[in-house]
mmCIF file of C-alpha atoms in Angstrom:
data_model
loop_
_atom_site.group_PDB
_atom_site.id
_atom_site.type_symbol
_atom_site.label_atom_id
_atom_site.label_comp_id
_atom_site.label_asym_id
_atom_site.label_seq_id
_atom_site.Cartn_x
_atom_site.Cartn_y
_atom_site.Cartn_z
ATOM 1 C CA ILE A 595 228.827 -55.846 36.707
ATOM 2 C CA LEU A 596 225.473 -56.103 34.896
ATOM 3 C CA SER A 597 225.117 -54.327 31.569
ATOM 4 C CA GLY A 598 221.922 -52.409 32.344
ATOM 5 C CA SER A 599 218.390 -52.779 30.964
ATOM 6 C CA ALA A 600 218.609 -49.833 28.548
ATOM 7 C CA GLN A 601 220.979 -51.706 26.266
ATOM 8 C CA ALA A 602 219.590 -51.986 22.717
ATOM 9 C CA ARG A 603 221.462 -55.155 21.842
ATOM 10 C CA THR A 604 222.581 -58.134 23.916
ATOM 11 C CA ARG A 605 226.337 -58.181 24.429
ATOM 12 C CA VAL A 606 228.283 -61.357 23.664
ATOM 13 C CA GLY A 607 231.896 -61.490 24.785
ATOM 14 C CA SER A 608 234.752 -62.552 22.554
ATOM 15 C CA ASP A 609 235.529 -65.497 24.861
ATOM 16 C CA PHE A 610 232.089 -66.930 23.995
ATOM 17 C CA SER A 611 231.320 -65.693 20.488
ATOM 18 C CA LEU A 612 230.801 -68.467 17.933
ATOM 19 C CA LEU A 613 230.206 -65.996 15.106
ATOM 20 C CA PRO A 614 233.184 -66.986 12.887
ATOM 21 C CA GLU A 615 232.308 -70.695 12.874
ATOM 22 C CA ILE A 616 228.551 -70.326 12.637
ATOM 23 C CA ALA A 617 228.884 -67.802 9.807
ATOM 24 C CA ASP A 618 231.054 -70.291 7.905
ATOM 25 C CA ALA A 619 228.362 -72.940 8.512
ATOM 26 C CA GLY A 620 225.632 -70.779 6.993
ATOM 27 C CA PHE A 621 224.253 -69.780 10.405
ATOM 28 C CA GLN A 622 223.128 -73.324 11.139
ATOM 29 C CA PHE A 623 224.473 -75.371 14.009
ATOM 30 C CA PRO A 624 226.011 -78.666 12.878
ATOM 31 C CA ASP A 625 225.738 -81.960 14.718
ATOM 32 C CA GLY A 626 226.594 -82.013 18.406
ATOM 33 C CA THR A 627 230.162 -83.206 17.928
ATOM 34 C CA GLU A 628 231.289 -80.262 15.826
ATOM 35 C CA ARG A 629 229.344 -77.761 17.899
ATOM 36 C CA VAL A 630 231.044 -79.007 21.077
ATOM 37 C CA HIS A 631 234.426 -78.816 19.324
ATOM 38 C CA TRP A 632 233.759 -75.136 18.680
ATOM 39 C CA MET A 633 232.824 -74.574 22.311
ATOM 40 C CA LEU A 634 235.678 -76.616 23.736
ATOM 41 C CA ARG A 635 238.233 -74.572 21.816
ATOM 42 C CA ARG A 636 236.930 -71.505 23.616
ATOM 43 C CA TYR A 637 236.514 -73.306 26.909
ATOM 44 C CA ARG A 638 240.077 -74.593 26.990
ATOM 45 C CA ASN A 639 241.860 -71.428 25.883
ATOM 46 C CA ASN A 640 239.840 -68.414 27.080
ATOM 47 C CA PRO A 641 240.220 -67.004 30.593
ATOM 48 C CA THR A 642 236.533 -66.375 31.333
ATOM 49 C CA PHE A 643 236.036 -70.123 31.658
ATOM 50 C CA GLY A 644 238.670 -70.325 34.363
ATOM 51 C CA LEU A 645 236.166 -68.302 36.388
ATOM 52 C CA VAL A 646 232.981 -69.974 35.146
ATOM 53 C CA GLU A 647 234.219 -73.491 35.941
ATOM 54 C CA ASN A 648 235.745 -72.681 39.350
ATOM 55 C CA LYS A 649 233.284 -73.401 42.143
ATOM 56 C CA LEU A 650 235.026 -71.129 44.651
ATOM 57 C CA LEU A 651 235.157 -68.080 42.391
ATOM 58 C CA ARG A 652 231.661 -68.858 41.193
ATOM 59 C CA SER A 653 230.431 -68.902 44.792
ATOM 60 C CA SER A 654 231.813 -65.380 45.189
ATOM 61 C CA LEU A 655 230.133 -64.322 41.939
ATOM 62 C CA PHE A 656 226.813 -65.800 43.098
ATOM 63 C CA ASP A 657 227.058 -63.711 46.256
ATOM 64 C CA ALA A 658 227.851 -60.579 44.251
ATOM 65 C CA LEU A 659 224.817 -61.152 41.998
ATOM 66 C CA GLY A 660 222.442 -62.261 44.775
ATOM 67 C CA ILE A 661 222.020 -65.756 43.337
ATOM 68 C CA PRO A 662 220.975 -68.522 45.767
ATOM 69 C CA HIS A 663 223.479 -71.344 46.129
ATOM 70 C CA ALA A 664 224.663 -73.894 48.665
ATOM 71 C CA LYS A 665 226.379 -72.437 51.718
ATOM 72 C CA THR A 666 230.145 -72.802 51.431
ATOM 73 C CA ILE A 667 231.571 -74.302 54.612
ATOM 74 C CA TYR A 668 235.212 -74.171 53.524
ATOM 75 C CA GLY A 669 237.258 -73.470 50.407
ATOM 76 C CA GLY A 670 240.965 -73.638 49.670
ATOM 77 C CA LEU A 671 243.183 -73.351 46.589
ATOM 78 C CA SER A 672 246.217 -75.391 45.651
ATOM 79 C CA ASN A 673 248.854 -72.760 45.002
ATOM 80 C CA THR A 674 247.546 -69.213 45.256
ATOM 81 C CA VAL A 675 245.137 -66.786 46.950
ATOM 82 C CA LEU A 676 242.197 -65.437 44.940
ATOM 83 C CA GLY A 677 239.922 -62.959 46.683
ATOM 84 C CA LYS A 678 238.696 -64.440 49.946
ATOM 85 C CA TRP A 679 239.911 -67.936 49.055
ATOM 86 C CA ASN A 680 243.228 -68.809 50.663
ATOM 87 C CA LYS A 681 245.574 -71.713 50.052
ATOM 88 C CA PHE A 682 244.307 -75.067 51.298
ATOM 89 C CA ASN A 683 244.903 -75.725 54.987
ATOM 90 C CA ALA A 684 243.857 -79.064 56.508
ATOM 91 C CA THR A 685 243.437 -77.634 60.016
ATOM 92 C CA ALA A 686 241.243 -74.818 58.726
ATOM 93 C CA MET A 687 239.110 -77.360 56.855
ATOM 94 C CA ARG A 688 238.630 -79.501 59.975
ATOM 95 C CA THR A 689 237.736 -76.432 62.031
ATOM 96 C CA ALA A 690 235.225 -75.190 59.453
ATOM 97 C CA ILE A 691 233.469 -78.562 59.269
ATOM 98 C CA GLY A 692 233.364 -78.859 63.061
ATOM 99 C CA ASP A 693 230.562 -81.135 64.197
ATOM 100 C CA ARG A 694 228.538 -81.014 60.953
ATOM 101 C CA ARG A 695 227.124 -84.438 60.224
ATOM 102 C CA ARG A 696 226.281 -83.896 56.558
ATOM 103 C CA PHE A 697 228.298 -82.058 53.936
ATOM 104 C CA VAL A 698 229.820 -82.537 50.485
ATOM 105 C CA VAL A 699 233.476 -82.169 49.496
ATOM 106 C CA LYS A 700 234.181 -81.355 45.847
ATOM 107 C CA SER A 701 237.048 -80.474 43.605
ATOM 108 C CA ALA A 702 236.679 -76.786 42.749
ATOM 109 C CA THR A 703 237.297 -77.448 39.054
ATOM 110 C CA ASP A 704 236.382 -81.030 38.151
ATOM 111 C CA GLY A 705 232.993 -81.979 36.711
ATOM 112 C CA GLY A 706 231.043 -85.063 35.805
ATOM 113 C CA ARG A 707 230.831 -86.061 39.486
ATOM 114 C CA LYS A 708 234.572 -86.598 39.600
ATOM 115 C CA ASN A 709 236.192 -85.972 43.003
ATOM 116 C CA VAL A 710 232.855 -85.531 44.791
ATOM 117 C CA PHE A 711 232.640 -86.924 48.334
ATOM 118 C CA VAL A 712 229.165 -86.794 49.927
ATOM 119 C CA VAL A 713 229.382 -87.235 53.684
ATOM 120 C CA ASP A 714 226.597 -88.416 55.984
ATOM 121 C CA VAL A 715 228.216 -89.418 59.274
ATOM 122 C CA GLU A 716 225.121 -91.259 60.510
ATOM 123 C CA HIS A 717 225.302 -93.659 57.578
ATOM 124 C CA THR A 718 229.024 -94.445 57.884
ATOM 125 C CA GLY A 719 229.105 -96.120 61.292
ATOM 126 C CA GLN A 720 232.309 -94.185 62.006
ATOM 127 C CA SER A 721 233.156 -91.413 64.423
ATOM 128 C CA GLN A 722 232.916 -87.761 63.439
ATOM 129 C CA THR A 723 236.698 -87.423 63.707
ATOM 130 C CA ASP A 724 237.371 -90.404 61.439
ATOM 131 C CA VAL A 725 234.919 -89.194 58.804
ATOM 132 C CA VAL A 726 236.288 -85.647 58.792
ATOM 133 C CA ASN A 727 239.851 -86.963 58.570
ATOM 134 C CA ALA A 728 238.827 -89.104 55.583
ATOM 135 C CA ALA A 729 237.319 -86.007 53.945
ATOM 136 C CA VAL A 730 240.539 -84.076 54.533
ATOM 137 C CA ARG A 731 242.582 -86.880 52.984
ATOM 138 C CA LYS A 732 240.401 -86.816 49.887
ATOM 139 C CA ALA A 733 240.772 -83.036 49.723
ATOM 140 C CA ARG A 734 244.549 -83.348 49.953
ATOM 141 C CA ARG A 735 244.603 -85.694 46.970
ATOM 142 C CA VAL A 736 242.882 -82.994 44.921
ATOM 143 C CA VAL A 737 244.915 -79.952 45.993
ATOM 144 C CA GLU A 738 248.256 -81.688 46.625
ATOM 145 C CA PRO A 739 248.532 -84.270 43.810
ATOM 146 C CA GLN A 740 251.826 -85.785 42.778
ATOM 147 C CA LEU A 741 253.641 -84.076 39.932
ATOM 148 C CA PRO A 742 253.445 -83.972 37.014
ATOM 149 C CA MET A 743 249.948 -82.561 37.380
ATOM 150 C CA TRP A 744 247.408 -82.700 34.602
ATOM 151 C CA SER A 745 244.295 -80.709 33.913
ATOM 152 C CA THR A 746 241.280 -83.017 33.625
ATOM 153 C CA TRP A 747 239.485 -80.619 31.296
ATOM 154 C CA GLY A 748 242.444 -78.836 29.703
ATOM 155 C CA GLN A 749 241.396 -75.356 30.847
ATOM 156 C CA ARG A 750 244.411 -73.027 30.662
ATOM 157 C CA TYR A 751 243.283 -70.864 33.594
ATOM 158 C CA GLU A 752 242.275 -73.665 35.946
ATOM 159 C CA HIS A 753 242.929 -72.866 39.615
ATOM 160 C CA VAL A 754 242.850 -76.201 41.409
ATOM 161 C CA GLY A 755 241.091 -76.158 44.762
ATOM 162 C CA ILE A 756 238.602 -77.803 47.087
ATOM 163 C CA ILE A 757 235.171 -76.683 48.255
ATOM 164 C CA VAL A 758 233.046 -78.001 51.134
ATOM 165 C CA GLU A 759 229.320 -77.235 50.937
ATOM 166 C CA GLU A 760 226.136 -77.910 52.824
ATOM 167 C CA VAL A 761 223.896 -80.627 51.395
ATOM 168 C CA PHE A 762 220.622 -79.477 49.801
ATOM 169 C CA SER A 763 218.614 -82.456 51.008
ATOM 170 C CA ARG A 764 219.043 -86.008 52.172
ATOM 171 C CA PRO A 765 217.367 -88.395 49.732
ATOM 172 C CA SER A 766 215.001 -91.001 51.084
ATOM 173 C CA PRO A 767 215.944 -94.665 50.548
ATOM 174 C CA ASN A 768 213.465 -94.759 47.669
ATOM 175 C CA ALA A 769 215.169 -91.828 45.932
ATOM 176 C CA ALA A 770 218.533 -93.525 46.298
ATOM 177 C CA TYR A 771 217.552 -96.999 45.155
ATOM 178 C CA GLY A 772 214.157 -96.780 43.451
ATOM 179 C CA GLU A 773 213.205 -96.490 39.799
ATOM 180 C CA GLY A 774 213.647 -92.744 40.031
ATOM 181 C CA GLY A 775 210.425 -91.277 38.671
ATOM 182 C CA SER A 776 207.465 -91.855 40.998
ATOM 183 C CA LEU A 777 206.555 -89.238 43.576
ATOM 184 C CA GLU A 778 207.691 -91.501 46.402
ATOM 185 C CA ASP A 779 211.033 -92.035 44.670
ATOM 186 C CA LEU A 780 211.567 -88.271 44.556
ATOM 187 C CA ARG A 781 210.782 -87.364 48.166
ATOM 188 C CA ASP A 782 213.603 -86.493 50.535
ATOM 189 C CA ASP A 783 213.805 -87.529 54.181
ATOM 190 C CA GLN A 784 211.500 -84.601 55.098
ATOM 191 C CA GLY A 785 208.785 -85.783 52.715
ATOM 192 C CA GLN A 786 209.413 -83.019 50.153
ATOM 193 C CA VAL A 787 209.824 -83.735 46.455
ATOM 194 C CA SER A 788 213.415 -82.603 45.767
ATOM 195 C CA LEU A 789 214.817 -82.537 42.244
ATOM 196 C CA GLU A 790 217.751 -81.443 40.114
ATOM 197 C CA LEU A 791 217.163 -79.433 36.941
ATOM 198 C CA THR A 792 219.797 -79.135 34.226
ATOM 199 C CA VAL A 793 218.810 -76.426 31.745
ATOM 200 C CA HIS A 794 220.370 -74.211 29.089
ATOM 201 C CA ALA A 795 220.512 -70.439 29.352
ATOM 202 C CA THR A 796 220.680 -69.265 25.753
ATOM 203 C CA LEU A 797 219.386 -66.595 23.348
ATOM 204 C CA ASP A 798 216.511 -66.247 20.923
ATOM 205 C CA GLY A 799 216.294 -64.619 17.501
ATOM 206 C CA THR A 800 215.912 -61.145 19.006
ATOM 207 C CA GLY A 801 218.974 -61.623 21.192
ATOM 208 C CA ALA A 802 216.855 -61.888 24.332
ATOM 209 C CA ARG A 803 218.201 -64.158 27.044
ATOM 210 C CA ARG A 804 215.982 -67.170 27.669
ATOM 211 C CA LEU A 805 215.783 -70.716 29.010
ATOM 212 C CA GLY A 806 215.850 -73.622 26.581
ATOM 213 C CA GLY A 807 215.510 -77.356 27.053
ATOM 214 C CA GLY A 808 216.382 -79.259 30.191
ATOM 215 C CA ILE A 809 216.414 -82.502 32.133
ATOM 216 C CA VAL A 810 214.997 -83.188 35.603
ATOM 217 C CA GLY A 811 216.291 -86.005 37.784
ATOM 218 C CA SER A 812 216.348 -87.081 41.403
ATOM 219 C CA ILE A 813 219.016 -85.741 43.750
ATOM 220 C CA GLY A 814 221.518 -88.237 45.039
ATOM 221 C CA SER A 815 220.402 -91.252 43.039
ATOM 222 C CA ARG A 816 222.812 -94.147 43.418
ATOM 223 C CA ARG A 817 221.650 -95.803 40.230
ATOM 224 C CA THR A 818 224.197 -95.685 37.454
ATOM 225 C CA ALA A 819 221.510 -94.944 34.854
ATOM 226 C CA SER A 820 218.907 -93.003 36.796
ATOM 227 C CA PRO A 821 215.787 -92.270 34.728
ATOM 228 C CA ARG A 822 215.018 -88.605 34.095
ATOM 229 C CA ALA A 823 212.258 -86.402 32.768
ATOM 230 C CA HIS A 824 212.916 -84.018 29.880
ATOM 231 C CA VAL A 825 211.406 -80.548 30.116
ATOM 232 C CA ASP A 826 210.911 -77.744 27.638
ATOM 233 C CA PHE A 827 210.947 -74.008 28.545
ATOM 234 C CA CYS A 828 210.611 -72.882 24.915
ATOM 235 C CA ASN A 829 206.983 -71.802 25.218
ATOM 236 C CA PRO A 830 206.836 -68.624 27.335
ATOM 237 C CA GLY A 831 203.433 -69.630 28.631
ATOM 238 C CA ARG A 832 204.261 -73.070 30.021
ATOM 239 C CA VAL A 833 206.843 -75.623 31.077
ATOM 240 C CA GLN A 834 206.254 -79.004 29.487
ATOM 241 C CA CYS A 835 207.437 -82.541 30.173
ATOM 242 C CA MET A 836 208.447 -84.094 26.877
ATOM 243 C CA ARG A 837 207.620 -87.766 26.291
ATOM 244 C CA PRO A 838 208.332 -88.966 29.830
ATOM 245 C CA SER A 839 209.273 -92.575 30.429
ATOM 246 C CA PRO A 840 206.538 -94.619 32.161
ATOM 247 C CA SER A 841 208.206 -94.244 35.564
ATOM 248 C CA TRP A 842 207.933 -90.441 35.294
ATOM 249 C CA GLU A 843 204.369 -90.051 34.013
ATOM 250 C CA GLU A 844 202.962 -89.757 37.537
ATOM 251 C CA SER A 845 205.463 -87.048 38.502
ATOM 252 C CA CYS A 846 205.374 -84.852 35.407
ATOM 253 C CA PRO A 847 202.290 -82.783 36.350
ATOM 254 C CA LEU A 848 203.910 -81.821 39.660
ATOM 255 C CA ILE A 849 207.241 -81.121 37.951
ATOM 256 C CA GLU A 850 205.527 -78.836 35.428
ATOM 257 C CA GLU A 851 203.699 -77.048 38.244
ATOM 258 C CA LEU A 852 206.834 -76.542 40.355
ATOM 259 C CA LEU A 853 208.947 -75.320 37.451
ATOM 260 C CA ALA A 854 206.216 -72.951 36.244
ATOM 261 C CA ARG A 855 206.143 -71.490 39.749
ATOM 262 C CA LEU A 856 209.944 -71.199 39.881
ATOM 263 C CA ARG A 857 210.374 -70.031 36.292
ATOM 264 C CA PRO A 858 210.651 -66.279 37.058
ATOM 265 C CA ARG A 859 213.437 -66.978 39.565
ATOM 266 C CA LEU A 860 215.202 -69.330 37.158
ATOM 267 C CA GLU A 861 215.000 -66.764 34.365
ATOM 268 C CA ASP A 862 216.351 -64.054 36.669
ATOM 269 C CA ILE A 863 219.301 -66.274 37.618
ATOM 270 C CA ALA A 864 220.001 -67.148 33.981
ATOM 271 C CA PHE A 865 219.834 -63.488 32.953
ATOM 272 C CA LYS A 866 222.122 -62.237 35.717
ATOM 273 C CA LEU A 867 224.820 -64.829 35.076
ATOM 274 C CA SER A 868 224.699 -64.599 31.280
ATOM 275 C CA ASP A 869 224.624 -60.822 31.323
ATOM 276 C CA ALA A 870 227.455 -60.439 33.843
ATOM 277 C CA LEU A 871 229.696 -62.750 31.772
ATOM 278 C CA ALA A 872 228.404 -61.593 28.344
ATOM 279 C CA ALA A 873 227.626 -65.246 27.617
ATOM 280 C CA ASP A 874 225.608 -66.543 24.694
ATOM 281 C CA TRP A 875 225.255 -70.007 26.239
ATOM 282 C CA LEU A 876 225.511 -71.532 29.717
ATOM 283 C CA ARG A 877 224.217 -74.667 31.363
ATOM 284 C CA LEU A 878 222.714 -74.354 34.830
ATOM 285 C CA ASP A 879 222.308 -77.214 37.311
ATOM 286 C CA VAL A 880 219.724 -76.258 39.919
ATOM 287 C CA PHE A 881 218.386 -78.048 42.992
ATOM 288 C CA PHE A 882 214.750 -77.276 43.817
ATOM 289 C CA SER A 883 212.061 -78.665 46.076
ATOM 290 C CA GLU A 884 208.326 -78.730 46.593
ATOM 291 C CA ASP A 885 208.514 -76.152 49.399
ATOM 292 C CA GLY A 886 210.032 -73.527 47.063
ATOM 293 C CA ARG A 887 213.694 -73.873 47.983
ATOM 294 C CA LEU A 888 216.073 -73.314 45.075
ATOM 295 C CA GLU A 889 219.888 -73.413 44.852
ATOM 296 C CA VAL A 890 222.198 -73.210 41.857
ATOM 297 C CA ASN A 891 224.562 -76.169 42.125
ATOM 298 C CA GLU A 892 226.658 -75.794 38.963
ATOM 299 C CA VAL A 893 227.254 -73.559 35.968
ATOM 300 C CA THR A 894 229.181 -74.932 33.025
ATOM 301 C CA TYR A 895 230.005 -74.506 29.351
ATOM 302 C CA PRO A 896 229.723 -76.239 26.957
ATOM 303 C CA SER A 897 227.143 -79.023 27.281
ATOM 304 C CA HIS A 898 226.313 -82.304 25.587
ATOM 305 C CA LEU A 899 222.774 -82.062 26.967
ATOM 306 C CA THR A 900 221.131 -81.305 23.624
ATOM 307 C CA GLN A 901 222.638 -84.468 22.160
ATOM 308 C CA LYS A 902 221.233 -86.538 25.020
ATOM 309 C CA MET A 903 217.794 -85.082 24.319
ATOM 310 C CA LYS A 904 217.754 -85.767 20.588
ATOM 311 C CA PRO A 905 216.970 -89.489 20.739
ATOM 312 C CA ILE A 906 214.310 -88.956 23.401
ATOM 313 C CA TYR A 907 212.119 -86.496 21.579
ATOM 314 C CA ALA A 908 212.544 -84.931 18.193
ATOM 315 C CA GLY A 909 212.789 -81.200 17.780
ATOM 316 C CA LEU A 910 213.986 -79.704 21.046
ATOM 317 C CA ASP A 911 217.644 -79.492 20.088
ATOM 318 C CA LYS A 912 216.729 -78.048 16.711
ATOM 319 C CA ASP A 913 213.695 -75.988 17.633
ATOM 320 C CA CYS A 914 214.590 -74.618 21.039
ATOM 321 C CA SER A 915 218.028 -74.303 22.603
ATOM 322 C CA MET A 916 220.120 -74.455 19.454
ATOM 323 C CA GLN A 917 217.712 -72.920 16.964
ATOM 324 C CA GLY A 918 217.264 -69.842 19.138
ATOM 325 C CA LEU A 919 221.013 -69.367 19.401
ATOM 326 C CA ALA A 920 221.474 -69.819 15.652
ATOM 327 C CA ALA A 921 218.707 -67.276 15.005
ATOM 328 C CA ALA A 922 220.388 -64.768 17.322
ATOM 329 C CA TYR A 923 223.615 -65.082 15.334
ATOM 330 C CA ARG A 924 221.783 -64.820 11.996
ATOM 331 C CA ASN A 925 220.305 -61.554 13.243
ATOM 332 C CA CYS A 926 223.477 -60.500 15.036
ATOM 333 C CA SER A 927 223.742 -57.049 13.450
ATOM 334 C CA GLN A 928 220.427 -56.077 15.073
ATOM 335 C CA ALA A 929 220.315 -58.426 18.077
ATOM 336 C CA LEU A 930 223.887 -58.788 19.356
ATOM 337 C CA GLU A 931 226.767 -56.532 20.287
ATOM 338 C CA MET A 932 230.110 -58.332 20.012
ATOM 339 C CA VAL A 933 232.396 -57.038 22.746
ATOM 340 C CA ASP A 934 235.870 -57.732 24.130
ATOM 341 C CA SER A 935 235.698 -60.150 27.072
ATOM 342 C CA ALA A 936 238.848 -58.797 28.754
ATOM 343 C CA PRO A 937 237.322 -55.706 30.429
ATOM 344 C CA ILE A 938 234.208 -57.711 31.346
ATOM 345 C CA LEU A 939 236.291 -60.376 33.075
ATOM 346 C CA ASP A 940 238.352 -57.670 34.780
ATOM 347 C CA SER A 941 235.160 -56.081 36.138
ATOM 348 C CA VAL A 942 233.757 -59.394 37.355
ATOM 349 C CA LEU A 943 237.020 -60.395 39.044
ATOM 350 C CA SER A 944 237.269 -56.962 40.674
ATOM 351 C CA SER A 945 233.733 -57.349 42.055
ATOM 352 C CA ILE A 946 234.821 -60.499 43.930
ATOM 353 C CA GLY A 947 238.148 -59.109 45.124
ATOM 354 C CA VAL A 948 240.405 -60.973 42.688
ATOM 355 C CA HIS A 949 243.341 -59.275 40.945
ATOM 356 C CA THR A 950 243.234 -60.008 37.235
ATOM 357 C CA ASP A 951 247.016 -60.355 36.933
ATOM 358 C CA THR A 952 247.056 -63.036 39.638
ATOM 359 C CA PHE A 953 244.140 -64.870 38.058
ATOM 360 C CA LEU A 954 245.784 -64.900 34.635
ATOM 361 C CA SER A 955 249.307 -65.814 35.700
ATOM 362 C CA ALA A 956 248.983 -68.187 38.670
ATOM 363 C CA PRO A 957 247.185 -71.309 37.324
ATOM 364 C CA LEU A 958 249.095 -74.555 37.771
ATOM 365 C CA PHE A 959 248.363 -75.612 34.204
ATOM 366 C CA PHE A 960 249.410 -72.426 32.469
ATOM 367 C CA HIS A 961 252.677 -73.790 31.117
ATOM 368 C CA GLU A 962 252.758 -75.086 27.566
ATOM 369 C CA GLU A 963 254.332 -78.413 28.494
ATOM 370 C CA LEU A 964 251.326 -79.171 30.679
ATOM 371 C CA MET A 965 248.798 -77.935 28.136
ATOM 372 C CA GLN A 966 250.052 -79.541 24.932
ATOM 373 C CA HIS A 967 246.925 -81.687 24.605
ATOM 374 C CA ALA A 968 244.387 -79.029 25.528
ATOM 375 C CA PRO A 969 243.475 -77.866 21.992
ATOM 376 C CA ASP A 970 242.419 -81.400 21.035
ATOM 377 C CA ALA A 971 238.681 -81.146 21.648
ATOM 378 C CA VAL A 972 237.210 -84.576 22.267
ATOM 379 C CA TYR A 973 233.508 -85.387 22.343
ATOM 380 C CA ASP A 974 231.995 -88.755 23.201
ATOM 381 C CA ASN A 975 228.319 -87.874 23.878
ATOM 382 C CA SER A 976 228.566 -88.234 27.641
ATOM 383 C CA PHE A 977 231.895 -86.936 28.952
ATOM 384 C CA TRP A 978 234.805 -84.855 27.734
ATOM 385 C CA SER A 979 238.373 -85.676 28.528
ATOM 386 C CA VAL A 980 241.794 -85.203 27.093
ATOM 387 C CA ARG A 981 242.574 -88.432 25.241
ATOM 388 C CA ARG A 982 246.334 -88.424 25.417
ATOM 389 C CA SER A 983 246.874 -91.293 22.973
ATOM 390 C CA LYS A 984 244.774 -89.589 20.321
ATOM 391 C CA ALA A 985 246.375 -86.219 21.002
ATOM 392 C CA ASP A 986 249.855 -87.725 20.811
ATOM 393 C CA ALA A 987 249.016 -89.395 17.498
ATOM 394 C CA VAL A 988 247.742 -86.086 16.112
ATOM 395 C CA ALA A 989 250.857 -84.307 17.374
ATOM 396 C CA ALA A 990 253.102 -86.954 15.769
ATOM 397 C CA ASP A 991 251.319 -86.569 12.427
ATOM 398 C CA GLU A 992 251.656 -82.793 12.626
ATOM 399 C CA GLU A 993 255.355 -83.123 13.407
ATOM 400 C CA GLN A 994 255.841 -85.385 10.384
ATOM 401 C CA ASP A 995 254.027 -82.877 8.196
ATOM 402 C CA ARG A 996 256.195 -80.097 9.555
ATOM 403 C CA ARG A 997 259.386 -82.050 8.817
ATOM 404 C CA ARG A 998 258.211 -82.827 5.273
ATOM 405 C CA ARG A 999 257.585 -79.138 4.650
ATOM 406 C CA LEU A 1000 261.039 -78.291 5.992
ATOM 407 C CA ASP A 1001 262.635 -80.946 3.777
ATOM 408 C CA LYS A 1002 260.923 -79.486 0.742
#
């Protein structure tokens, strides 16, 4: 499912390509709001993103590409069977969890930490049976919600499901409650510095796939506004912390060292995923630790990350992640090959044992009456959602305009 190294130009699939909009904008990316509107229109309507944003299908893709990720303990879908993932079964979930004391239960399609249930039996004071039953109840609420159902993100090809995974590390009390940036704050219960990296996989002016800007934070912080360090992969020769807050100054040298050591593996992961999907832009969330462990936790599209970075240090959004992508499109005749995403998606789905017809026709949210708000791309700098009141107001205005035209 990879394109092959002999390819002269980097392929970009039609589900991703921003060429029409960026050409109209003079091959410059506008402010974050408009850029995310462009991406959300693709995200909500194009089938590739039903795969990209589904943690179960993505787990299968990771296995096919040899990408390290958390071990999946159990997975189940709401209303269909896709590859090795069957319909949700509470008994099968209980059996798969067994006597595990630590695990995480997640919605297969939600993001932004919605419907995430981190379980550590030792910290609950409850029996294993009670904790597992509570996890199953939470899973049921995700896969068996009351009708009418609604897509949180408005993705037309969303296959609702649940995934249970092993936990990367157990944070120390300092990591959970501390200021978030000192070395002691970042150590897990085994004494290892364990961190989460969020970074863009994008293109440069030659069309080459590359890493852009990113953010590093502690894993499992319970602070609502956990401090983070901002890192820059733009220079091929180094990874650099960018204007760290005082609480992170002590940790930045170690972060730079660890990421420089892991960079070849991160670049390999970014290349494999982007190439397999013919993507021009992805955001990777990666767990990594001082002892060299590395797991991809999430892949998503689009991302408000560049907007979060702008106020913290000038230039990265313009000069790294976004500027490289804009340059690739400016030079698209030499650097990029625009291709149809349909056969690429068909090949990827086939590699993980999923029939394309089932994938395209079985989503719960495929029907127009459930998706009427999906085209309304909303951006609020920190989280995307379908704002029904705003969408209804827009729809009412459009209906009035339509009636006026008919009257005329």
